[in-house]
Coordinates of C-alpha atoms in Angstrom, one line a residue:
X1 CA 3.6 -23.6 17.6
X2 CA 0.2 -25.1 17.1
X3 CA -2.1 -24.6 20.1
X4 CA -3.8 -28.0 21.0
X5 CA -6.5 -26.2 22.6
X6 CA -7.8 -24.9 19.4
X7 CA -9.2 -26.9 16.4
X8 CA -7.0 -26.5 13.2
X9 CA -9.0 -24.2 10.5
X10 CA -9.3 -25.4 7.0
X11 CA -8.0 -22.4 5.0
X12 CA -7.9 -21.7 1.1
X13 CA -5.7 -18.7 0.4
X14 CA -6.7 -17.4 -3.2
X15 CA -4.0 -15.3 -4.8
X16 CA -3.7 -13.3 -7.9
X17 CA 0.2 -14.3 -8.3
X18 CA 2.3 -17.2 -6.3
X19 CA 6.1 -17.8 -6.3
X20 CA 8.5 -18.9 -7.6
X21 CA 7.9 -15.9 -10.3
X22 CA 6.0 -13.2 -8.4
X23 CA 6.3 -9.8 -6.7
X24 CA 5.5 -9.0 -3.3
X25 CA 1.9 -10.1 -3.2
X26 CA 2.8 -13.5 -4.1
X27 CA 5.4 -13.8 -1.5
X28 CA 3.4 -12.4 1.4
X29 CA 0.7 -15.0 0.3
X30 CA 3.4 -17.8 0.6
X31 CA 5.0 -17.1 3.8
X32 CA 1.4 -16.4 5.3
X33 CA 0.5 -19.9 4.1
X34 CA 3.5 -21.3 5.6
X35 CA 3.1 -19.3 9.1
X36 CA -0.9 -20.5 9.4
X37 CA 0.2 -24.0 8.6
X38 CA 2.9 -23.7 11.5
X39 CA 0.0 -22.5 13.9
X40 CA -1.6 -26.1 13.0
X41 CA -3.9 -25.2 10.2
X42 CA -4.6 -26.7 6.9
X43 CA -3.7 -24.3 4.0
X44 CA -4.2 -24.9 0.3
X45 CA -3.6 -22.2 -2.4
X46 CA -5.8 -21.4 -5.5
X47 CA -4.3 -19.2 -8.3
X48 CA -5.1 -18.4 -11.9
X49 CA -2.3 -18.5 -14.4
X50 CA -2.4 -16.2 -17.4
X51 CA 0.9 -16.8 -18.8
X52 CA 0.6 -20.6 -20.5
X53 CA -0.5 -21.3 -23.9
X54 CA -3.9 -23.0 -23.3
X55 CA -7.0 -23.0 -25.6
X56 CA -9.5 -23.7 -22.8
X57 CA -9.6 -23.2 -18.8
X58 CA -7.7 -26.0 -17.5
X59 CA -7.2 -27.2 -13.7
X60 CA -3.4 -28.0 -12.7
X61 CA -2.3 -29.2 -9.5
X62 CA 1.2 -28.2 -8.3
X63 CA 2.9 -27.9 -5.1
X64 CA 5.4 -25.3 -3.9
X65 CA 7.4 -25.0 -0.7
X66 CA 5.3 -27.6 1.0
X67 CA 1.9 -25.8 0.1
X68 CA -0.5 -27.8 -2.3
X69 CA -1.3 -25.1 -5.3
X70 CA -4.5 -25.6 -7.5
X71 CA -3.7 -23.5 -10.8
X72 CA -6.4 -22.2 -12.8
X73 CA -5.0 -21.7 -16.5
X74 CA -7.0 -18.9 -18.3
X75 CA -6.5 -18.8 -22.0
X76 CA -5.7 -15.6 -24.0
X77 CA -8.6 -13.2 -24.5
X78 CA -10.8 -13.5 -27.8
X79 CA -9.6 -11.2 -30.5
X80 CA -12.7 -8.6 -30.1
X81 CA -11.4 -7.9 -26.6
X82 CA -7.9 -7.4 -27.6
X83 CA -9.0 -5.1 -30.2
X84 CA -11.1 -3.0 -27.6
X85 CA -8.3 -2.8 -25.2
X86 CA -10.0 -5.0 -22.8
X87 CA -7.8 -8.2 -23.1
X88 CA -6.8 -8.1 -19.4
X89 CA -10.3 -7.3 -18.3
X90 CA -11.5 -10.3 -20.1
X91 CA -9.1 -12.5 -18.5
X92 CA -9.7 -11.2 -15.0
X93 CA -13.2 -11.4 -15.2
X94 CA -12.9 -15.1 -16.4
X95 CA -10.4 -16.0 -13.8
X96 CA -12.8 -14.4 -11.0
X97 CA -15.6 -16.6 -12.2
X98 CA -13.4 -19.7 -12.4
X99 CA -11.6 -19.2 -9.0
X100 CA -14.9 -18.7 -7.2
X101 CA -16.4 -21.9 -8.6
X102 CA -13.3 -24.0 -7.6
X103 CA -13.3 -22.1 -4.2
X104 CA -17.1 -23.0 -3.8
X105 CA -16.3 -26.7 -4.7
X106 CA -13.5 -27.0 -2.3
X107 CA -16.1 -25.4 0.5
X108 CA -18.6 -28.5 -0.4
X109 CA -16.0 -31.1 -0.6
X110 CA -13.7 -30.3 2.2
X111 CA -15.8 -28.2 4.9
X112 CA -13.5 -25.1 4.2
X113 CA -13.6 -22.6 7.3
X114 CA -12.0 -19.7 5.5
X115 CA -11.7 -18.3 2.0
X116 CA -8.9 -15.5 2.1
X117 CA -8.4 -13.4 -1.2
X118 CA -5.1 -11.9 -1.4
X119 CA -5.6 -9.5 -4.2
X120 CA -8.1 -8.0 -6.7
X121 CA -9.2 -11.3 -8.7
X122 CA -8.8 -13.4 -5.8
X123 CA -10.6 -11.0 -3.4
X124 CA -13.7 -10.8 -5.7
X125 CA -13.6 -14.4 -6.3
X126 CA -13.6 -15.5 -2.5
X127 CA -16.7 -13.3 -2.0
X128 CA -18.6 -14.6 -4.9
X129 CA -17.7 -18.0 -3.7
X130 CA -19.2 -18.0 -0.2
X131 CA -22.5 -16.5 -1.9
X132 CA -22.9 -19.7 -4.3
X133 CA -25.5 -22.2 -3.0
X134 CA -23.0 -24.6 -2.3
X135 CA -21.4 -22.4 0.3
X136 CA -24.4 -21.3 1.8
X137 CA -25.3 -22.1 5.7
X138 CA -21.6 -23.7 6.0
X139 CA -20.4 -20.8 8.0
X140 CA -17.4 -20.4 5.6
X141 CA -16.0 -16.8 5.8
X142 CA -14.8 -14.6 3.1
X143 CA -11.9 -12.1 4.0
X144 CA -9.9 -9.9 1.3
X145 CA -6.5 -8.4 1.7
X146 CA -6.1 -5.0 0.0
X147 CA -2.4 -4.1 -0.9
X148 CA -3.0 -1.2 -3.2
X149 CA -6.2 0.9 -4.4
X150 CA -7.8 -1.7 -6.6
X151 CA -11.2 -1.1 -4.8
X152 CA -10.9 2.6 -5.4
X153 CA -9.3 3.2 -8.6
X154 CA -9.6 1.6 -12.1
X155 CA -5.8 1.6 -12.6
X156 CA -5.3 0.4 -8.9
X157 CA -2.5 2.9 -8.1
X158 CA -4.6 6.3 -8.8
X159 CA -1.6 7.4 -10.8
X160 CA -1.9 8.6 -14.3
X161 CA 0.6 9.4 -17.1
X162 CA -0.8 12.0 -19.6
X163 CA 0.2 12.0 -23.4
X164 CA 3.5 14.0 -22.4
X165 CA 4.5 11.5 -19.8
X166 CA 3.8 13.7 -17.0
X167 CA 2.2 12.1 -13.8
X168 CA -0.9 13.2 -12.1
X169 CA -2.7 11.8 -9.2
X170 CA -6.5 11.0 -9.1
X171 CA -8.0 12.3 -6.3
X172 CA -11.3 10.3 -5.4
X173 CA -12.8 8.4 -8.3
X174 CA -16.1 7.9 -6.1
X175 CA -18.1 8.8 -9.4
X176 CA -17.8 8.4 -13.0
X177 CA -17.8 12.4 -13.6
X178 CA -14.6 12.5 -11.3
X179 CA -13.0 9.4 -12.9
X180 CA -13.8 11.2 -16.4
X181 CA -11.7 14.3 -15.3
X182 CA -8.8 12.1 -14.4
X183 CA -8.5 10.2 -17.7
X184 CA -9.3 12.9 -20.0
X185 CA -5.6 13.4 -21.3
X186 CA -4.6 9.8 -20.5
X187 CA -3.7 7.3 -23.0
X188 CA -3.0 3.7 -22.3
X189 CA -2.3 0.8 -24.4
X190 CA -3.0 2.7 -27.7
X191 CA -6.8 3.3 -26.5
X192 CA -7.6 6.5 -25.3
X193 CA -8.5 6.7 -21.3
X194 CA -11.9 8.3 -21.8
X195 CA -13.1 5.5 -24.2
X196 CA -12.5 3.1 -21.7
X197 CA -13.4 5.0 -18.6
X198 CA -17.1 3.7 -18.5
X199 CA -15.8 0.0 -18.6
X200 CA -13.0 0.6 -16.2
X201 CA -15.2 2.4 -13.8
X202 CA -17.9 -0.4 -13.8
X203 CA -15.4 -2.9 -13.1
X204 CA -14.0 -0.9 -10.1
X205 CA -17.8 -0.4 -8.9
X206 CA -18.3 -4.2 -9.1
X207 CA -14.9 -4.9 -7.3
X208 CA -15.9 -2.5 -4.4
X209 CA -19.3 -3.9 -4.1
X210 CA -17.8 -7.5 -4.1
X211 CA -15.3 -6.5 -1.4
X212 CA -18.2 -5.0 0.8
X213 CA -20.0 -8.3 0.6
X214 CA -17.2 -10.0 2.4
X215 CA -16.8 -10.7 6.1
X216 CA -13.6 -8.6 6.5
X217 CA -11.3 -6.5 4.6
X218 CA -7.7 -6.8 5.7
X219 CA -5.7 -3.3 4.8
X220 CA -2.0 -3.5 4.8
X221 CA -1.4 -0.1 6.3
X222 CA -3.1 2.4 8.3
X223 CA -3.2 4.8 5.0
X224 CA -5.1 2.1 2.9
X225 CA -7.5 1.5 6.0
X226 CA -8.2 5.1 6.0
X227 CA -8.4 5.5 2.3
X228 CA -10.9 2.6 2.1
X229 CA -13.0 3.8 5.0
X230 CA -12.9 7.4 3.2
X231 CA -14.5 6.0 0.1
X232 CA -17.3 4.5 1.9
X233 CA -17.0 1.5 -0.2
X234 CA -16.8 -0.7 2.8
X235 CA -18.5 -0.3 6.2
X236 CA -15.7 0.8 8.6
X237 CA -16.3 -1.9 11.1
X238 CA -15.3 -4.4 8.7
X239 CA -12.0 -2.9 7.9
X240 CA -9.0 -4.4 9.9
X241 CA -5.2 -3.3 9.6
X242 CA -2.7 -6.1 9.7
X243 CA 0.4 -5.6 7.8
X244 CA 2.3 -7.8 5.5
X245 CA 4.6 -10.1 6.7
X246 CA 8.3 -11.0 6.5
X247 CA 9.8 -14.4 7.2
X248 CA 12.9 -13.5 9.2
X249 CA 14.9 -16.6 9.2
X250 CA 14.9 -16.7 5.3
X251 CA 16.1 -13.5 5.3
X252 CA 19.0 -14.5 7.7
X253 CA 19.6 -17.2 5.4
X254 CA 19.9 -15.0 2.4
X255 CA 22.1 -12.3 4.1
X256 CA 24.7 -15.0 4.9
X257 CA 24.8 -16.4 1.3
X258 CA 27.7 -15.7 -1.0
X259 CA 28.0 -12.2 -2.6
X260 CA 26.1 -11.9 -6.1
X261 CA 27.6 -9.0 -7.9
X262 CA 31.2 -9.6 -9.4
X263 CA 32.0 -6.2 -10.1
X264 CA 31.1 -4.4 -6.7
X265 CA 32.6 -5.7 -3.4
X266 CA 30.4 -6.0 -0.4
X267 CA 33.0 -4.3 1.8
X268 CA 33.2 -1.0 -0.2
X269 CA 30.5 1.9 0.4
X270 CA 27.7 1.9 -1.9
X271 CA 24.0 2.9 -2.1
X272 CA 21.4 0.9 -3.6
X273 CA 17.6 1.1 -5.0
X274 CA 15.4 -1.8 -5.7
X275 CA 12.6 -1.5 -7.8
X276 CA 11.1 -0.5 -11.2
X277 CA 12.5 2.5 -12.9
X278 CA 9.1 4.3 -13.4
X279 CA 7.4 7.6 -12.5
X280 CA 5.9 5.9 -9.3
X281 CA 8.9 4.6 -7.8
X282 CA 11.0 7.6 -8.0
X283 CA 14.1 6.2 -9.2
X284 CA 14.3 9.3 -11.7
X285 CA 14.8 11.5 -8.8
X286 CA 18.1 10.0 -7.4
X287 CA 20.6 11.7 -9.9
X288 CA 19.4 15.1 -8.7
X289 CA 19.4 13.7 -5.0
X290 CA 22.8 12.3 -4.9
X291 CA 24.4 15.2 -6.6
X292 CA 23.0 17.6 -4.1
X293 CA 24.0 15.2 -1.3
X294 CA 27.8 15.6 -2.4
X295 CA 28.0 11.5 -1.7
X296 CA 30.5 9.8 -4.1
X297 CA 29.9 6.3 -3.5
X298 CA 28.5 4.2 -6.4
X299 CA 24.6 3.9 -6.7
X300 CA 23.2 0.5 -7.6
X301 CA 19.8 0.1 -9.2
X302 CA 18.3 -3.3 -9.2
X303 CA 15.2 -3.8 -11.5
X304 CA 14.2 -2.3 -14.9
X305 CA 11.8 0.0 -16.4
X306 CA 10.7 2.5 -19.2
X307 CA 13.0 5.4 -17.7
X308 CA 16.1 3.6 -17.7
X309 CA 17.6 5.5 -20.6
X310 CA 16.5 8.7 -19.2
X311 CA 18.0 8.1 -15.8
X312 CA 21.3 6.9 -17.6
X313 CA 21.3 10.1 -19.5
X314 CA 20.9 12.1 -16.4
X315 CA 23.6 10.5 -14.7
X316 CA 26.1 10.7 -17.5
X317 CA 25.4 14.4 -17.7
X318 CA 25.9 14.9 -13.9
X319 CA 29.0 12.7 -14.0
X320 CA 27.4 10.2 -11.2
X321 CA 28.6 6.7 -10.7
X322 CA 25.3 4.9 -11.2
X323 CA 25.3 1.2 -12.1
X324 CA 22.4 -0.5 -13.6
X325 CA 21.5 -4.2 -12.9
X326 CA 18.8 -6.5 -13.9
X327 CA 16.4 -7.9 -11.2
X328 CA 18.4 -10.2 -9.2
X329 CA 16.7 -13.2 -7.2
X330 CA 14.9 -12.4 -3.7
X331 CA 18.1 -13.8 -1.9
X332 CA 20.5 -11.9 -3.8
X333 CA 18.6 -8.7 -3.3
X334 CA 18.4 -9.3 0.5
X335 CA 22.4 -9.8 0.5
X336 CA 22.8 -6.6 -1.5
X337 CA 20.3 -4.5 0.8
X338 CA 22.3 -5.9 4.1
X339 CA 25.5 -4.6 2.9
X340 CA 24.7 -1.3 1.3
X341 CA 25.5 1.7 3.1
X342 CA 22.3 3.1 2.5
X343 CA 19.1 1.8 0.8
X344 CA 17.3 4.6 -0.8
X345 CA 13.5 4.5 -1.1
X346 CA 12.3 7.7 -3.0
X347 CA 9.1 6.2 -3.8
X348 CA 6.7 9.1 -5.4
X349 CA 3.2 7.4 -5.2
X350 CA 1.3 6.7 -2.2
X351 CA 3.0 3.4 -1.2
X352 CA 0.3 1.0 0.3
X353 CA 3.2 -1.0 2.4
X354 CA 6.3 -1.7 0.4
X355 CA 7.8 -5.0 0.5
X356 CA 11.1 -3.6 -0.3
X357 CA 11.0 -1.5 3.1
X358 CA 9.7 -4.5 4.9
X359 CA 12.5 -6.6 3.7
X360 CA 15.1 -4.0 4.0
X361 CA 14.2 -3.7 7.8
X362 CA 14.6 -7.4 8.0
X363 CA 17.9 -7.5 6.3
X364 CA 19.2 -4.4 8.8
X365 CA 19.7 -1.9 5.9
X366 CA 20.0 1.7 6.7
X367 CA 17.1 3.2 4.9
X368 CA 16.1 6.7 3.6
X369 CA 12.7 6.8 2.5
X370 CA 10.0 9.5 1.4
X371 CA 7.0 9.5 3.6
X372 CA 4.4 8.4 1.4
X373 CA 1.3 6.3 2.0
X374 CA 1.9 3.6 4.4
X375 CA 5.7 4.1 4.9
X376 CA 5.5 5.6 8.1
X377 CA 4.0 2.3 9.3
X378 CA 7.4 1.0 8.7
X379 CA 10.1 3.7 9.0
X380 CA 9.9 5.6 12.3
X381 CA 12.0 8.8 11.8
X382 CA 15.6 8.2 13.3
X383 CA 14.6 5.0 14.9
X384 CA 14.0 2.4 12.0
X385 CA 15.4 4.7 9.2
X386 CA 15.4 8.4 8.1
X387 CA 11.8 9.1 7.1
X388 CA 12.0 12.3 4.8
X389 CA 9.0 14.5 4.2
X390 CA 10.2 16.1 0.9
X391 CA 13.1 16.0 -1.4
X392 CA 15.4 18.4 0.7
X393 CA 15.0 16.1 3.7
X394 CA 15.8 13.1 1.5
X395 CA 19.1 14.7 0.5
X396 CA 19.9 15.4 4.0
X397 CA 19.2 11.6 5.3
X398 CA 21.6 10.4 2.5
X399 CA 24.4 12.8 4.1
X400 CA 23.6 11.7 7.2
X401 CA 23.8 8.1 6.7
X402 CA 26.9 8.4 4.7
X403 CA 28.9 10.6 7.1
X404 CA 27.7 9.3 10.5
X405 CA 28.9 6.0 11.5
X406 CA 26.8 5.8 14.6
X407 CA 23.8 6.9 13.2
X408 CA 23.9 4.4 10.4
X409 CA 24.4 1.6 12.8
X410 CA 21.8 2.8 15.1
X411 CA 19.3 2.9 12.3
X412 CA 20.3 -0.6 11.1
X413 CA 19.4 -2.1 14.5
X414 CA 16.2 0.0 14.8
X415 CA 15.1 -1.4 11.5
X416 CA 15.7 -5.0 12.5
X417 CA 14.0 -4.5 15.7
X418 CA 11.0 -3.1 13.9
X419 CA 10.7 -6.1 11.7
X420 CA 10.6 -8.4 14.6
X421 CA 8.6 -6.6 16.6
X422 CA 5.8 -5.7 14.0
X423 CA 6.3 -7.8 10.7
X424 CA 7.6 -11.2 11.7
X425 CA 5.8 -14.1 9.9
X426 CA 4.7 -15.7 13.5
X427 CA 3.5 -12.4 14.8
X428 CA 1.4 -11.4 11.7
X429 CA 0.1 -14.8 11.1
X430 CA -1.2 -15.0 14.7
X431 CA -3.3 -11.7 14.1
X432 CA -4.8 -13.3 11.0
X433 CA -5.6 -16.4 12.6
X434 CA -7.3 -14.6 15.6
X435 CA -9.3 -12.6 12.9
X436 CA -10.5 -15.8 11.3
X437 CA -11.7 -17.3 14.5
X438 CA -13.4 -14.3 15.7
X439 CA -15.4 -14.0 12.4
X440 CA -16.2 -17.5 12.5
X441 CA -17.5 -17.6 16.0
X442 CA -19.8 -14.5 14.9
X443 CA -21.0 -16.7 12.0
X444 CA -22.0 -19.3 14.3
X445 CA -19.2 -21.8 14.0
X446 CA -19.0 -22.3 17.9
X447 CA -16.0 -21.9 20.3
X448 CA -12.8 -22.0 18.3

């Protein structure tokens, strides 16, 4: 509810992606905007679009879910950038400059208090905007949320795949020499990683410098905060841990909706995996895990990815009942997670803070997850889920949640309680709002 004792803030959320077609970052931005509005603030969204056929940069005004949205349409990269393997980098740099110019214009026109970048391009744009002449001496603050490792790693995940398709993880990337060791065997988009290494490293260094120039960096988990501080890219006193949020009323509406899958009953036991079928999300481990567990229920895989054929061959060889489905809309996914006997989360990389897990908790799912990255911020072992330290413990968790009705029910209730106590939109939005106001007071805006 709005607090009449505090003046409303004028907030611009800059974001790389936004609904209706977006991943977790976009939906987190949307629900944050809605929750900040419900606190009495004025919120608008600024985002780039790379997917529309335009020949020059164009501004388009939209609206989504009650939030005004300014879209900056970015044209395709020139042919030289495409030939050099730098098409995406060119578009991102163009978008960063255009978003920062628009944000600075809004600061001057509308006396904006807060520019909050939600990801890489938008975060850099927010930091650039407050340094422009029109923004100086206005007291506007720049805040950036870091949802993965883009300030630390040129491919944002710190994961690489060599020419034989085998994954390996980059350890530091603080200096160009270290990065060159990581990409020596890598090949991406038809261009060797070593050839692109200097340009990628320079872009990452610039991103880190711009992040450090802002007033605060929000890390979505304790693990991400620790890694940012360890990198020394941002002063430790400017790093704050505030998680992504989940909108519980929208989840409740989704799980009460009609069943979306015609060939599976919500009343029969099944396990489900939601996500990309690639190396880092760990779906390739599931055939072995399910076979070792002895569980005979169907396993539904919702998503897509490059390992689909490999996983299908492995499950056929092991004679397991795996069923593959394309991406469903978000409400349908929530409904399936709620009804599943087990939500499987074998993520093989250092997850910053998984939206699948946040929404799984909100939906009251019984979760088995590998303890990687920020996952332990969500899953408390034998309280809000089963947190496995390795594959053997993951197998044990699948067996336990399949066989033990009391444990299954306890973890479902614990998951929902965790969502309500830590990740509910009003709670997280209040933390973000309080951070804004502390920063504004520090910057001379007076009592807020």
